[in-house]
CSV table of C-alpha atoms in Angstrom, one decimal:
chain,number,residue,atom,x,y,z
A,753,VAL,CA,49.3,15.4,5.6
A,754,HIS,CA,46.8,17.7,3.9
A,755,ASP,CA,47.2,18.8,0.3
A,756,THR,CA,44.8,21.0,-1.7
A,757,GLN,CA,45.5,19.0,-4.8
A,758,ARG,CA,43.8,15.7,-5.2
A,759,ARG,CA,46.3,12.9,-5.0
A,760,VAL,CA,46.3,10.4,-7.8
A,761,TRP,CA,47.8,7.1,-6.5
A,762,SER,CA,49.8,5.0,-8.8
A,763,GLN,CA,49.2,1.3,-9.0
A,764,ARG,CA,52.6,0.7,-7.5
A,765,GLU,CA,51.8,3.0,-4.5
A,766,LEU,CA,48.4,1.3,-4.1
A,767,SER,CA,50.0,-2.1,-4.1
A,768,LEU,CA,52.6,-1.0,-1.5
A,769,LEU,CA,49.8,0.4,0.7
A,770,ALA,CA,47.9,-2.8,0.4
A,771,GLU,CA,51.0,-4.9,1.3
A,772,VAL,CA,51.8,-2.7,4.3
A,773,THR,CA,48.2,-2.9,5.5
A,774,GLU,CA,48.1,-6.6,5.1
A,775,ARG,CA,51.4,-7.2,6.9
A,776,SER,CA,50.4,-4.8,9.7
A,777,TRP,CA,47.0,-6.6,10.2
A,778,ALA,CA,48.7,-10.0,10.1
A,779,HIS,CA,51.2,-8.7,12.8
A,780,ILE,CA,48.3,-7.4,14.9
A,781,GLU,CA,46.5,-10.7,14.6
A,782,ARG,CA,49.6,-12.7,15.5
A,783,VAL,CA,50.2,-10.5,18.6
A,784,ARG,CA,46.5,-11.0,19.6
A,785,SER,CA,46.9,-14.7,19.1
A,786,GLU,CA,50.1,-14.9,21.2
A,787,GLN,CA,48.5,-12.8,24.0
A,788,ALA,CA,45.4,-15.1,24.0
A,789,ALA,CA,47.7,-18.2,24.1
A,790,ARG,CA,49.7,-16.8,27.0
A,791,ALA,CA,46.5,-15.9,28.8
A,792,SER,CA,45.2,-19.4,28.2
A,793,GLU,CA,48.4,-21.0,29.4
A,794,GLU,CA,48.3,-18.8,32.5
A,795,ARG,CA,44.7,-19.8,33.2
A,796,LEU,CA,45.6,-23.5,32.7
A,797,ARG,CA,48.6,-23.1,35.0
A,798,LEU,CA,46.5,-21.5,37.8
A,799,ALA,CA,43.9,-24.2,37.4
A,800,THR,CA,46.3,-27.0,37.5
A,801,ASP,CA,48.1,-25.5,40.5
A,802,ALA,CA,44.9,-25.1,42.4
A,803,ALA,CA,43.8,-28.7,41.7
A,804,ALA,CA,47.3,-30.1,42.3
A,805,ILE,CA,47.4,-31.4,38.7
A,806,GLY,CA,50.5,-32.2,36.7
A,807,THR,CA,50.8,-32.1,32.9
A,808,TRP,CA,52.7,-34.1,30.4
A,809,ASP,CA,53.3,-33.9,26.6
A,810,TYR,CA,54.7,-36.7,24.6
A,811,ASP,CA,55.8,-36.7,20.9
A,812,PRO,CA,55.5,-40.3,19.7
A,813,ILE,CA,57.5,-39.6,16.5
A,814,THR,CA,60.6,-38.0,18.1
A,815,ARG,CA,59.9,-39.8,21.5
A,816,VAL,CA,60.4,-36.5,23.3
A,817,LEU,CA,58.6,-36.4,26.7
A,818,ARG,CA,57.9,-33.3,28.6
A,819,TRP,CA,56.7,-33.2,32.2
A,820,ASP,CA,56.0,-30.1,34.3
A,821,ASP,CA,57.4,-29.9,37.9
A,822,ARG,CA,54.3,-31.4,39.5
A,823,CYS,CA,54.3,-34.4,37.2
A,824,LYS,CA,58.0,-35.0,38.0
A,825,ALA,CA,57.3,-34.7,41.7
A,826,LEU,CA,54.6,-37.5,41.5
A,827,PHE,CA,57.4,-39.7,40.1
A,828,GLY,CA,59.8,-38.7,42.9
A,829,LEU,CA,61.9,-36.4,40.7
A,830,PRO,CA,63.2,-32.9,41.2
A,831,PRO,CA,62.3,-30.1,38.7
A,832,GLU,CA,65.6,-30.2,36.9
A,833,ALA,CA,65.4,-33.9,36.2
A,834,GLU,CA,65.5,-35.0,32.5
A,835,VAL,CA,62.8,-37.5,31.6
A,836,THR,CA,62.2,-40.0,28.9
A,837,TYR,CA,59.4,-42.6,28.4
A,838,GLU,CA,61.6,-45.5,29.4
A,839,SER,CA,63.8,-44.0,32.1
A,840,ALA,CA,61.2,-41.9,33.9
A,841,PHE,CA,57.7,-43.1,33.1
A,842,LEU,CA,58.2,-46.8,32.8
A,843,ALA,CA,60.9,-47.0,35.4
A,844,GLY,CA,58.9,-45.0,37.8
A,845,LEU,CA,55.8,-47.2,37.7
A,846,HIS,CA,55.1,-49.9,40.3
A,847,PRO,CA,56.3,-53.2,38.9
A,848,GLU,CA,52.7,-54.7,39.2
A,849,ASP,CA,51.3,-51.8,37.2
A,850,ARG,CA,54.0,-51.2,34.6
A,851,LYS,CA,52.7,-53.6,31.9
A,852,ARG,CA,49.1,-52.4,32.2
A,853,ALA,CA,50.0,-48.7,32.0
A,854,ASP,CA,52.4,-49.3,29.0
A,855,GLU,CA,49.6,-51.2,27.2
A,856,ALA,CA,47.2,-48.4,27.9
A,857,VAL,CA,49.6,-45.8,26.3
A,858,ARG,CA,50.1,-48.0,23.3
A,859,ARG,CA,46.4,-48.4,22.7
A,860,ALA,CA,45.9,-44.6,22.9
A,861,LEU,CA,48.6,-44.2,20.2
A,862,ALA,CA,47.3,-46.9,17.9
A,863,PRO,CA,45.3,-46.0,14.9
A,864,GLY,CA,41.8,-47.4,15.0
A,865,GLU,CA,41.8,-47.5,18.8
A,866,SER,CA,40.3,-45.0,21.2
A,867,SER,CA,42.5,-42.0,21.5
A,868,ARG,CA,41.4,-41.5,25.1
A,869,TYR,CA,43.7,-42.5,27.9
A,870,ASP,CA,42.2,-42.9,31.4
A,871,ILE,CA,44.0,-45.0,34.0
A,872,GLU,CA,45.0,-45.3,37.7
A,873,TYR,CA,48.4,-46.7,38.6
A,874,ARG,CA,51.0,-46.6,41.3
A,875,THR,CA,54.4,-45.0,41.1
A,876,ILE,CA,57.5,-45.7,43.1
A,877,GLY,CA,59.5,-42.4,43.4
A,878,LEU,CA,62.7,-42.7,41.4
A,879,ARG,CA,64.6,-40.5,43.9
A,880,ASP,CA,62.5,-40.6,47.1
A,881,GLY,CA,61.2,-44.2,46.9
A,882,LYS,CA,57.7,-43.1,47.9
A,883,GLU,CA,54.7,-45.1,46.7
A,884,ARG,CA,51.9,-42.9,45.3
A,885,TRP,CA,48.6,-43.6,43.5
A,886,ILE,CA,48.1,-41.6,40.4
A,887,ALA,CA,45.1,-40.9,38.2
A,888,ALA,CA,46.1,-40.1,34.6
A,889,THR,CA,44.0,-38.9,31.7
A,890,GLY,CA,45.0,-37.8,28.3
A,891,GLU,CA,44.3,-38.0,24.6
A,892,SER,CA,46.3,-38.7,21.4
A,893,LEU,CA,46.2,-36.3,18.4
A,894,PHE,CA,46.4,-37.9,15.0
A,895,ARG,CA,47.4,-36.6,11.6
A,896,SER,CA,47.1,-38.7,8.5
A,897,GLY,CA,46.3,-41.7,10.6
A,898,ARG,CA,49.4,-41.4,12.7
A,899,ALA,CA,49.6,-40.2,16.4
A,900,VAL,CA,51.7,-37.0,16.4
A,901,ARG,CA,51.1,-35.9,20.0
A,902,PHE,CA,50.0,-37.4,23.3
A,903,ILE,CA,49.0,-34.9,26.1
A,904,GLY,CA,47.3,-35.2,29.4
A,905,THR,CA,47.3,-34.7,33.2
A,906,VAL,CA,48.2,-36.6,36.3
A,907,MET,CA,46.7,-36.2,39.8
A,908,ASP,CA,47.8,-37.7,43.2
A,909,ILE,CA,44.9,-39.9,44.5
A,910,THR,CA,46.9,-41.6,47.2
A,911,ALA,CA,44.7,-40.3,50.1
A,912,ARG,CA,41.6,-41.4,48.2
A,913,LYS,CA,42.9,-44.8,47.6
A,914,ARG,CA,44.0,-45.2,51.2
A,915,VAL,CA,40.4,-44.4,52.4
A,916,GLU,CA,39.0,-46.8,49.8
A,917,ASN,CA,41.3,-49.6,50.9
A,918,GLN,CA,40.5,-49.0,54.5
A,919,LEU,CA,36.8,-49.1,53.9
A,920,GLN,CA,37.2,-52.3,51.9
A,921,MET,CA,39.2,-53.9,54.6
A,922,MET,CA,36.8,-52.8,57.3
A,923,ASN,CA,33.9,-54.3,55.4
A,924,ALA,CA,35.8,-57.5,54.8
A,925,THR,CA,36.7,-57.7,58.4
A,926,ALA,CA,33.1,-57.2,59.5
A,927,ALA,CA,31.9,-59.9,57.1
A,928,ALA,CA,34.6,-62.3,58.3
A,929,VAL,CA,33.8,-61.7,62.0
A,930,ALA,CA,30.0,-62.1,61.4
A,931,ALA,CA,30.6,-65.4,59.7
A,932,GLU,CA,33.0,-66.7,62.4
A,933,LEU,CA,32.0,-68.6,65.6
A,934,ASP,CA,35.4,-69.3,67.1
A,935,VAL,CA,36.5,-66.6,69.5
A,936,GLU,CA,40.2,-67.1,68.9
A,937,ARG,CA,39.7,-66.7,65.1
A,938,ILE,CA,37.6,-63.5,65.6
A,939,VAL,CA,40.3,-61.9,67.8
A,940,GLN,CA,43.0,-62.9,65.2
A,941,ILE,CA,40.9,-61.4,62.4
A,942,VAL,CA,40.5,-58.1,64.2
A,943,THR,CA,44.2,-58.0,65.2
A,944,ASP,CA,45.3,-58.6,61.6
A,945,ALA,CA,42.9,-55.9,60.4
A,946,GLY,CA,44.2,-53.4,63.1
A,947,VAL,CA,47.8,-53.9,61.9
A,948,ALA,CA,46.9,-53.5,58.2
A,949,LEU,CA,44.7,-50.4,58.8
A,950,SER,CA,47.3,-48.7,61.1
A,951,GLY,CA,50.3,-49.6,58.9
A,952,ALA,CA,52.1,-51.0,61.9
A,953,GLN,CA,54.9,-53.5,61.6
A,954,PHE,CA,53.1,-55.8,64.0
A,955,GLY,CA,50.3,-55.8,66.5
A,956,ALA,CA,49.2,-57.8,69.5
A,957,PHE,CA,46.0,-58.4,71.4
A,958,PHE,CA,46.3,-58.9,75.2
A,959,TYR,CA,43.7,-59.5,77.8
A,960,ASN,CA,43.8,-58.9,81.5
A,961,VAL,CA,44.2,-61.6,84.2
A,962,LEU,CA,44.3,-61.2,88.0
A,963,ASP,CA,46.7,-63.4,90.0
A,964,ASP,CA,48.5,-63.2,93.3
A,965,LYS,CA,50.8,-60.5,91.8
A,966,GLY,CA,47.9,-58.3,90.7
A,967,ASP,CA,46.7,-57.4,87.2
A,968,SER,CA,48.8,-58.4,84.2
A,969,TYR,CA,48.4,-58.9,80.4
A,970,VAL,CA,48.4,-62.2,78.7
A,971,LEU,CA,49.2,-62.4,75.0
A,972,TYR,CA,46.1,-63.6,73.1
A,973,ALA,CA,46.7,-62.9,69.4
A,974,LEU,CA,49.7,-61.7,67.4
A,975,SER,CA,50.0,-60.3,63.9
A,976,GLY,CA,53.0,-59.4,61.8
A,977,ALA,CA,55.5,-61.2,64.1
A,978,PRO,CA,56.2,-64.8,65.3
A,979,ARG,CA,55.1,-65.7,68.8
A,980,SER,CA,58.7,-66.7,69.5
A,981,ALA,CA,59.6,-63.1,69.4
A,982,PHE,CA,57.6,-62.6,72.6
A,983,GLU,CA,58.5,-65.8,74.5
A,984,ASN,CA,61.1,-64.1,76.7
A,985,PHE,CA,59.3,-60.7,76.8
A,986,PRO,CA,57.7,-59.9,80.2
A,987,MET,CA,54.1,-59.1,80.0
A,988,PRO,CA,53.0,-55.6,81.1
A,989,ARG,CA,51.6,-55.4,84.6
A,990,ASN,CA,49.3,-52.9,86.2
A,991,THR,CA,51.9,-50.4,87.1
A,992,ALA,CA,51.9,-46.6,87.0
A,993,VAL,CA,53.0,-46.7,83.3
A,994,PHE,CA,50.3,-49.1,82.1
A,995,GLU,CA,47.5,-48.3,84.6
A,996,PRO,CA,45.5,-46.2,82.1
A,997,THR,CA,45.2,-49.2,79.7
A,998,PHE,CA,44.2,-51.5,82.5
A,999,ARG,CA,41.4,-49.2,83.5
A,1000,GLY,CA,40.3,-48.4,80.0
A,1001,ARG,CA,41.1,-44.7,80.4
A,1002,GLY,CA,43.5,-44.2,77.5
A,1003,VAL,CA,46.3,-45.5,75.3
A,1004,VAL,CA,49.9,-45.7,76.4
A,1005,ARG,CA,52.4,-44.9,73.6
A,1006,SER,CA,56.1,-45.6,73.9
A,1007,ASP,CA,56.9,-41.9,73.1
A,1008,ASP,CA,54.9,-40.9,76.1
A,1009,ILE,CA,57.0,-43.0,78.5
A,1010,LEU,CA,59.8,-41.0,80.2
A,1011,MET,CA,62.8,-43.1,81.0
């Protein structure tokens, strides 16, 4: 609005303008802050999704625990499941790891201790019963010497742990074989390792013999089952079904045998 006469603002009008300006600027800053927070949350969500990372947020004062969908999945829970520290976190831990993980949380929440939380543990899915290895990291936030928030992430490291265990087992098997002079013990060690590495219920080592009936297998070593279970079991012979194994040309799987 243009006026040829110079406007003389009263103190009340100036105060009103100042208040309007201050409130408008505060609103603009709040909107900017909210937009930045939403953008940051979106970047975090995209990053955690890409890295298959779950997030958790625990209030040690109200004891309210919040898990995102991925975190719930790592404990074998559906997205709609309600969670608490006792009924979800502690209950979902492997019994052998429960005490150690609980103590690590308590240390992170204790004044005077390190606020960092870095641990690996196993979970047993509360709904699916599946065992998983989890790497969890987090940090406690303190106010006036008291923990007021505990936040962090979880990641599924089951595949990595499986490879590590297999390498350890293979190294241990190689060392045991190298130190052993008895052939029967060597075969037994290798058979035991094969069962453990493959995750089979049991395994057996056979060797070929040739008699008046032709080639046949003789049970040499057994792992994961008693020998009595095979006493009345006829040994495979060099038939059309088992011929590839006798000639070293391949493995015969039960699923490949047509009845």
